[in-house]
mmCIF file of C-alpha atoms in Angstrom:
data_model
loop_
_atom_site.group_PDB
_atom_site.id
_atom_site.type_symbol
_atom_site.label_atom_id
_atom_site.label_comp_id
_atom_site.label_asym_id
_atom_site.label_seq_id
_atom_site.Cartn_x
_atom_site.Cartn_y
_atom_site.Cartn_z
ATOM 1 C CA UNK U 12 0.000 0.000 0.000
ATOM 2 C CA UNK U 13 0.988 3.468 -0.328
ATOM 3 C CA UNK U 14 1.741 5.498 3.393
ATOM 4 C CA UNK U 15 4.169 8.113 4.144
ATOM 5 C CA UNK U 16 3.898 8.975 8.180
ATOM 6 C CA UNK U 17 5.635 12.490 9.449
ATOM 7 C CA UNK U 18 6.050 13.834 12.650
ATOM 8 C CA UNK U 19 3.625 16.633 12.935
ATOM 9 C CA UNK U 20 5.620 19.646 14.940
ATOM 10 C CA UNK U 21 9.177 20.311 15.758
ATOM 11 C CA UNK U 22 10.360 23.591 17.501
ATOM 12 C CA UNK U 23 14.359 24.217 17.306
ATOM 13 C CA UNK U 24 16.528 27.387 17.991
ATOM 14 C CA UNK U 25 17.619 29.498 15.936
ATOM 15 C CA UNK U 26 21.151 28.359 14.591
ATOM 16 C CA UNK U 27 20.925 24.528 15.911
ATOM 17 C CA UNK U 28 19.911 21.596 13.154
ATOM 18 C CA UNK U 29 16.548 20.377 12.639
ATOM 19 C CA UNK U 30 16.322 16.755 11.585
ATOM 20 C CA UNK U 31 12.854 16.078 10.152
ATOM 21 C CA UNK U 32 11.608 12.110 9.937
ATOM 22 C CA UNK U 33 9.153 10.580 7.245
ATOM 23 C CA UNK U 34 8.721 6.824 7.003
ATOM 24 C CA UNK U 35 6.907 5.229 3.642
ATOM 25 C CA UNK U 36 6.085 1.915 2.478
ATOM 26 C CA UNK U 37 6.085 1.661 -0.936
ATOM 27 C CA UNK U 38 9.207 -0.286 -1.380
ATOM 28 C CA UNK U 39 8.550 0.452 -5.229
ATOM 29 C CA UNK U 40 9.231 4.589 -4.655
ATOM 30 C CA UNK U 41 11.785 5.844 -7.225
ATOM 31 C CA UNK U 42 12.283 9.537 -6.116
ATOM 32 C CA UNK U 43 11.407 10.884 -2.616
ATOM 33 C CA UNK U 44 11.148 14.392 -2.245
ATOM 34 C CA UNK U 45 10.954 17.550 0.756
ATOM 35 C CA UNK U 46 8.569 20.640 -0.456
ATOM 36 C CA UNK U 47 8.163 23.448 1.785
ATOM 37 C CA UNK U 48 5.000 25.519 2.383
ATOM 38 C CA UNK U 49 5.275 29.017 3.836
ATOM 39 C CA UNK U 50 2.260 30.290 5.424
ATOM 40 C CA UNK U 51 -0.321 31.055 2.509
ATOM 41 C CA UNK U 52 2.244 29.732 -0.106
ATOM 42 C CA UNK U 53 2.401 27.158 -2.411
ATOM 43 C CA UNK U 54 4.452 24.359 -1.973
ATOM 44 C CA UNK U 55 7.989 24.961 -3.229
ATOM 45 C CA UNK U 56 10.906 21.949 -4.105
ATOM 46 C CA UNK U 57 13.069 21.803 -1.853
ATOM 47 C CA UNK U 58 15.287 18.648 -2.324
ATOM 48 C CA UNK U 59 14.606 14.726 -3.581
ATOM 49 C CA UNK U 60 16.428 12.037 -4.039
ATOM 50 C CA UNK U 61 16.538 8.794 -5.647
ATOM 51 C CA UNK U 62 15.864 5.708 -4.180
ATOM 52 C CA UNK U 63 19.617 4.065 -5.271
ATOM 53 C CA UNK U 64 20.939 6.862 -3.523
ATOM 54 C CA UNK U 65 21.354 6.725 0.160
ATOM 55 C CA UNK U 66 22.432 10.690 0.963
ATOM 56 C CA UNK U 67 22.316 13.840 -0.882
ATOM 57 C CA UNK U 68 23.803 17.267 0.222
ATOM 58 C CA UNK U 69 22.502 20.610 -1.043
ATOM 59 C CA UNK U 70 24.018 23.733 0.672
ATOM 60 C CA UNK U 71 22.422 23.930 4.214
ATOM 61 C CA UNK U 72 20.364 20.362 3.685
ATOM 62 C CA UNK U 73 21.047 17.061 3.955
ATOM 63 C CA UNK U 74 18.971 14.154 2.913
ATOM 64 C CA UNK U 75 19.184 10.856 4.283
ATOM 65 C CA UNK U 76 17.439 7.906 2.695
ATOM 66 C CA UNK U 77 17.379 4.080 4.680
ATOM 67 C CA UNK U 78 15.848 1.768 2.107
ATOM 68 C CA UNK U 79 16.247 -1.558 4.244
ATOM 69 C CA UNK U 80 13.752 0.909 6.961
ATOM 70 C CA UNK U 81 12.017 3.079 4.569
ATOM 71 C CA UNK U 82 13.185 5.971 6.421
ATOM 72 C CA UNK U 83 13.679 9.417 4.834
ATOM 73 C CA UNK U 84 14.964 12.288 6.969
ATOM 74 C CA UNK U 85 15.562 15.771 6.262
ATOM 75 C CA UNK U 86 18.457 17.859 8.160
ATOM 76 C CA UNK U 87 18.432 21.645 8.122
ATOM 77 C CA UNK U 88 22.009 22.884 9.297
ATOM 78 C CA UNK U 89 21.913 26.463 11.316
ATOM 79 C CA UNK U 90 18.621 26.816 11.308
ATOM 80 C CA UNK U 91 16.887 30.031 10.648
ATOM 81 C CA UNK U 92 13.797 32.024 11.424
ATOM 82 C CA UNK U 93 12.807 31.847 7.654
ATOM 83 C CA UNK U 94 12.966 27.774 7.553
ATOM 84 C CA UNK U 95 9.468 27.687 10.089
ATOM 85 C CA UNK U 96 7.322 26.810 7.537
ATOM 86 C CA UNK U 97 5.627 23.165 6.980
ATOM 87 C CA UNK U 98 7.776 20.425 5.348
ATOM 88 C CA UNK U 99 6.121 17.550 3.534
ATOM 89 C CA UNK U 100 7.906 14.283 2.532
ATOM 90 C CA UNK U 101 6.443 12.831 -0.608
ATOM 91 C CA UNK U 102 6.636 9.435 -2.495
ATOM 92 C CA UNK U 103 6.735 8.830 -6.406
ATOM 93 C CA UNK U 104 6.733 5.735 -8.018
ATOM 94 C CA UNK U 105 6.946 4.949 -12.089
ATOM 95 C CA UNK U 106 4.103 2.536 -11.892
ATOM 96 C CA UNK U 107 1.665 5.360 -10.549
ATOM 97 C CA UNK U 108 2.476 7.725 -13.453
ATOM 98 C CA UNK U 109 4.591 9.746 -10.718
ATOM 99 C CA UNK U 110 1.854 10.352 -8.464
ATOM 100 C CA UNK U 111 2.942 11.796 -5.782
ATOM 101 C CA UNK U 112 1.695 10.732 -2.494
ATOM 102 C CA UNK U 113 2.395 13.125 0.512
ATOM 103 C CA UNK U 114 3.078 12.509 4.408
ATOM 104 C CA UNK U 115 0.901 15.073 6.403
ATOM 105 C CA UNK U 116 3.744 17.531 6.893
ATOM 106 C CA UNK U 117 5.530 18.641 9.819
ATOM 107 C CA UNK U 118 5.520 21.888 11.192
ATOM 108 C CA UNK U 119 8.954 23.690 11.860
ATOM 109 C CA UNK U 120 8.775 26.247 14.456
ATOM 110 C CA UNK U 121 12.033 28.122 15.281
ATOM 111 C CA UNK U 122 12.518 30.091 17.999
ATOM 112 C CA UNK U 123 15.137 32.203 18.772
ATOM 113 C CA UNK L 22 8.299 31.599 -8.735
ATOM 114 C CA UNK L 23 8.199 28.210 -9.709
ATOM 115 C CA UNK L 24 6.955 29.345 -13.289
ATOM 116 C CA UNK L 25 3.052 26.977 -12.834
ATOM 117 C CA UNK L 26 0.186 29.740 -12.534
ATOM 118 C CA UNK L 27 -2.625 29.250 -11.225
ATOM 119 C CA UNK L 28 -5.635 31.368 -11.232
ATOM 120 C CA UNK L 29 -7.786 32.686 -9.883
ATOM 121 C CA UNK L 30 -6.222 32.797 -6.359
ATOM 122 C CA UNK L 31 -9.132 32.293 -4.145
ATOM 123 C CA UNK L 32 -12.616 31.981 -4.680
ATOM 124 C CA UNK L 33 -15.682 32.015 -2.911
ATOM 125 C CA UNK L 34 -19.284 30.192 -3.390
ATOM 126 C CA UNK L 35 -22.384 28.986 -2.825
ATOM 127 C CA UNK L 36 -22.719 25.285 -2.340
ATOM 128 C CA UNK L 37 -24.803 23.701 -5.419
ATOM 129 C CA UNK L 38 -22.341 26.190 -7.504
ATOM 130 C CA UNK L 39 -19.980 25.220 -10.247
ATOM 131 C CA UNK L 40 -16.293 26.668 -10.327
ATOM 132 C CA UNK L 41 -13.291 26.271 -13.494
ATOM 133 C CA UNK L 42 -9.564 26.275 -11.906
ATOM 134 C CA UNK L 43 -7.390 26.882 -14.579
ATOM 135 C CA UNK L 44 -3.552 26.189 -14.675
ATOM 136 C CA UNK L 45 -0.870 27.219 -17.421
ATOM 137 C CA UNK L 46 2.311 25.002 -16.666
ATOM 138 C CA UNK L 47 6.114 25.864 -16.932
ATOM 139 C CA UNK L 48 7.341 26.637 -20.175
ATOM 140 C CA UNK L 49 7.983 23.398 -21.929
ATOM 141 C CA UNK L 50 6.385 20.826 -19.619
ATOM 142 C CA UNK L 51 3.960 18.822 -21.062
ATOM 143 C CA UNK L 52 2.231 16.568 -17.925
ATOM 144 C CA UNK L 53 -0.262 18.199 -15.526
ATOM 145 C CA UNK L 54 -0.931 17.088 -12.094
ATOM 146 C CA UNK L 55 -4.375 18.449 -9.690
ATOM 147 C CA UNK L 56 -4.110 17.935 -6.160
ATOM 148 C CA UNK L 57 -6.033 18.994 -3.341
ATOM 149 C CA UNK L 58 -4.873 19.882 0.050
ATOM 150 C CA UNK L 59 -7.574 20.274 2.869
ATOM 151 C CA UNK L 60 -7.377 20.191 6.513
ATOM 152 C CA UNK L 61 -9.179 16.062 7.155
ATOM 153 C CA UNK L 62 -7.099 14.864 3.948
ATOM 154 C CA UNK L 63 -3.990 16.640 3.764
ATOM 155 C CA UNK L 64 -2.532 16.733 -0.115
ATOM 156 C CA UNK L 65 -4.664 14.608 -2.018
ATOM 157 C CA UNK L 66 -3.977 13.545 -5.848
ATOM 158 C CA UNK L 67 -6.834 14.601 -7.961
ATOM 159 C CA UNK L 68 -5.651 13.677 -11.834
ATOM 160 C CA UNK L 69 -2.920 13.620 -13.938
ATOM 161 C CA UNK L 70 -2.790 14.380 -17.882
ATOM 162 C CA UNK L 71 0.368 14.229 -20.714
ATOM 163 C CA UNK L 72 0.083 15.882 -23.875
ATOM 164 C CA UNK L 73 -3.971 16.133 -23.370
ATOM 165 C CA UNK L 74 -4.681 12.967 -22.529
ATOM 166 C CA UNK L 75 -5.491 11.877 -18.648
ATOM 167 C CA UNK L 76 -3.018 9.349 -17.781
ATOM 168 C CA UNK L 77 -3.824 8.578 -13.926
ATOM 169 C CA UNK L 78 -6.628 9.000 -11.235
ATOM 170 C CA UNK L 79 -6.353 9.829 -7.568
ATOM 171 C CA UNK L 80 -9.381 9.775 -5.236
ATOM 172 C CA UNK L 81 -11.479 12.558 -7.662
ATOM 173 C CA UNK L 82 -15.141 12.983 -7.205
ATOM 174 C CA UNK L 83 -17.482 12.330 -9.897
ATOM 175 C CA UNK L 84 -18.384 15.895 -9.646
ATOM 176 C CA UNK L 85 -14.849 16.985 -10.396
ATOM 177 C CA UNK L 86 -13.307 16.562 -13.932
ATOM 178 C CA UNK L 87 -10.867 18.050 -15.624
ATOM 179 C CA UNK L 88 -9.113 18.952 -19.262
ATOM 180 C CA UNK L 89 -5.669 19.740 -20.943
ATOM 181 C CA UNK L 90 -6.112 21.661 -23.683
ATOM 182 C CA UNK L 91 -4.006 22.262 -27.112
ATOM 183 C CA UNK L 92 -1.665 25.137 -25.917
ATOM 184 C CA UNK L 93 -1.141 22.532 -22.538
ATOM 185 C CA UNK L 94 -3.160 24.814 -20.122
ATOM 186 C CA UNK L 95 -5.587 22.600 -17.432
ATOM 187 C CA UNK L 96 -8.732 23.176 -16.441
ATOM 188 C CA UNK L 97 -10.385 21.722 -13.257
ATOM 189 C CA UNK L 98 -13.974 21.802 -13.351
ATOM 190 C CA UNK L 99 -15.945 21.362 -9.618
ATOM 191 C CA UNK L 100 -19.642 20.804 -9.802
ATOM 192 C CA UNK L 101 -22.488 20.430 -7.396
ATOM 193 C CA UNK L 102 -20.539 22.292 -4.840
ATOM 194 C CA UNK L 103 -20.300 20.823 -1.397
ATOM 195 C CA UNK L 104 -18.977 22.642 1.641
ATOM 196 C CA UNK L 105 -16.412 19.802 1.868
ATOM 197 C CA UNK L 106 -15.176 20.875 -1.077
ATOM 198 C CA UNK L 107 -13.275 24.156 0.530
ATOM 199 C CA UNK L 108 -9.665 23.068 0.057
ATOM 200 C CA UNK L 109 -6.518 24.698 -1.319
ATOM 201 C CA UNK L 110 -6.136 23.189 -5.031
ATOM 202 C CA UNK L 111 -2.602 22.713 -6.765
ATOM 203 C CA UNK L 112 -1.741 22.273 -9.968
ATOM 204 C CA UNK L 113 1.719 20.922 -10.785
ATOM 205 C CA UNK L 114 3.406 20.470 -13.947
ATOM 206 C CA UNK L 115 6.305 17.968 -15.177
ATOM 207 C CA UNK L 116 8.273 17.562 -18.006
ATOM 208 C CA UNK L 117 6.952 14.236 -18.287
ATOM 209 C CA UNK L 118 6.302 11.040 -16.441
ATOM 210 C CA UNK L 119 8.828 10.595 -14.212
ATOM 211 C CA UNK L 120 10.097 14.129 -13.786
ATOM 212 C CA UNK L 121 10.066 16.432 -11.048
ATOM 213 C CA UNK L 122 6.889 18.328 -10.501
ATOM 214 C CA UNK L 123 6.710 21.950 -9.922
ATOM 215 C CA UNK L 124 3.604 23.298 -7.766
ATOM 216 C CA UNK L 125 1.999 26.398 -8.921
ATOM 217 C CA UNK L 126 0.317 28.678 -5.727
ATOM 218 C CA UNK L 127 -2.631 27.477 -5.350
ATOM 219 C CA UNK L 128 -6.487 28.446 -5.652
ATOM 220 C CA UNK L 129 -8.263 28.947 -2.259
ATOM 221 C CA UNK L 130 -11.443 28.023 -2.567
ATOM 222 C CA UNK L 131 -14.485 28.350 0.043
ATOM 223 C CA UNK L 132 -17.836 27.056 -0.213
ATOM 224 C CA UNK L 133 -20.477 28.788 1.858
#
């Protein structure tokens, strides 16, 4: 079946990492992505990565994927006042026509 | 500006009304995805379509349908409005079937 589970909050300070969690259990995902919505905003791309791939780095994030657990994270180094937003972890798989099925997002709250 | 518009940006009506969402996709992408996000169901996939053809279906009411037409715009038609219907709807657009997809703002819609 298709599932992705998120934690739904997470406050951090300002400058510390936040390390955000998704599970899924399609075992047949090919990409796994991170958007971020802003309050009122659409959802922008943040990061994916393929499922082959077990880390990906892109300036202040980090992805880290755990195929054997189906465990996705997301880490935001030095957090900032402008990352509280909502993150959602999202599945795609070729045989759904790249679907993409969505955990129900976790909200980033940091604090200074 | 993820280059997906959407419009209009928020819209309000009477239940028993009918409503066209209309989305004009990045410049060169040919597939169109409709999701919906709402507060009980979190990001929902509506429909897909390539090229003008619909290629997948998500959990989309009988009331809802959509198009792609020539030029690659989308329309999503909502009929028979239902207060349950008041949800944030996305349109996202792909270069093609396995490519990333780019979210356009949204359309707010409220049913009264």
């Amino acid at each position: 079946g298709e599932d992705v589970e998120q934690s739904l909050f997470l406050s951090v300070r300002e400058g510390d990492s936040s390390v955000i969690n998704c599970t899924y259990t399609d075992s047949s995902s090919t990409y796994l992505y991170w958007y971020k919505q802003e309050p009122g905003a659409g959802l922008q791309l943040l990061t994916y990565i393929f499922s082959n791939m077990d880390m990906k780095q892109d300036q202040r994030l980090t992805v880290l994927l755990n195929k054997k657990d189906k465990h996705l994270s997301l880490r935001i180094a030095d957090t900032q006042t402008g990352d509280s937003a909502i993150y959602f972890c999202a599945e795609s798989h070729s045989g759904g026509y790249n679907k993409l099925i969505f955990g129900a997002g976790t909200r980033l709250a940091v604090h200074p | 500006d993820s280059g997906v518009t959407q419009t209009p940006k928020h819209l309000i009506t009477a239940t028993g009304q009918r409503v066209t969402l209309r989305c004009s996709p990045r410049s060169g992408d040919l597939s169109v995805y409709w999701y919906q996000q709402s507060l009980d169901q979190g990001l929902q996939f509506l429909i897909q379509y390539y090229n003008g053809e619909e290629r997948a279906k998500g959990n989309i009411l009988e009331r809802f349908s959509a198009q792609q037409f020539p030029d690659l715009h989308s329309e999503l038609n909502l009929s028979s409005l239902e207060l349950g219907d008041s949800a944030l709807y996305f349109c996202a657009s792909a270069g093609g079937p396995g490519e990333t997809q780019y979210f356009g703002p949204g359309t707010r819609l409220l049913v009264l």
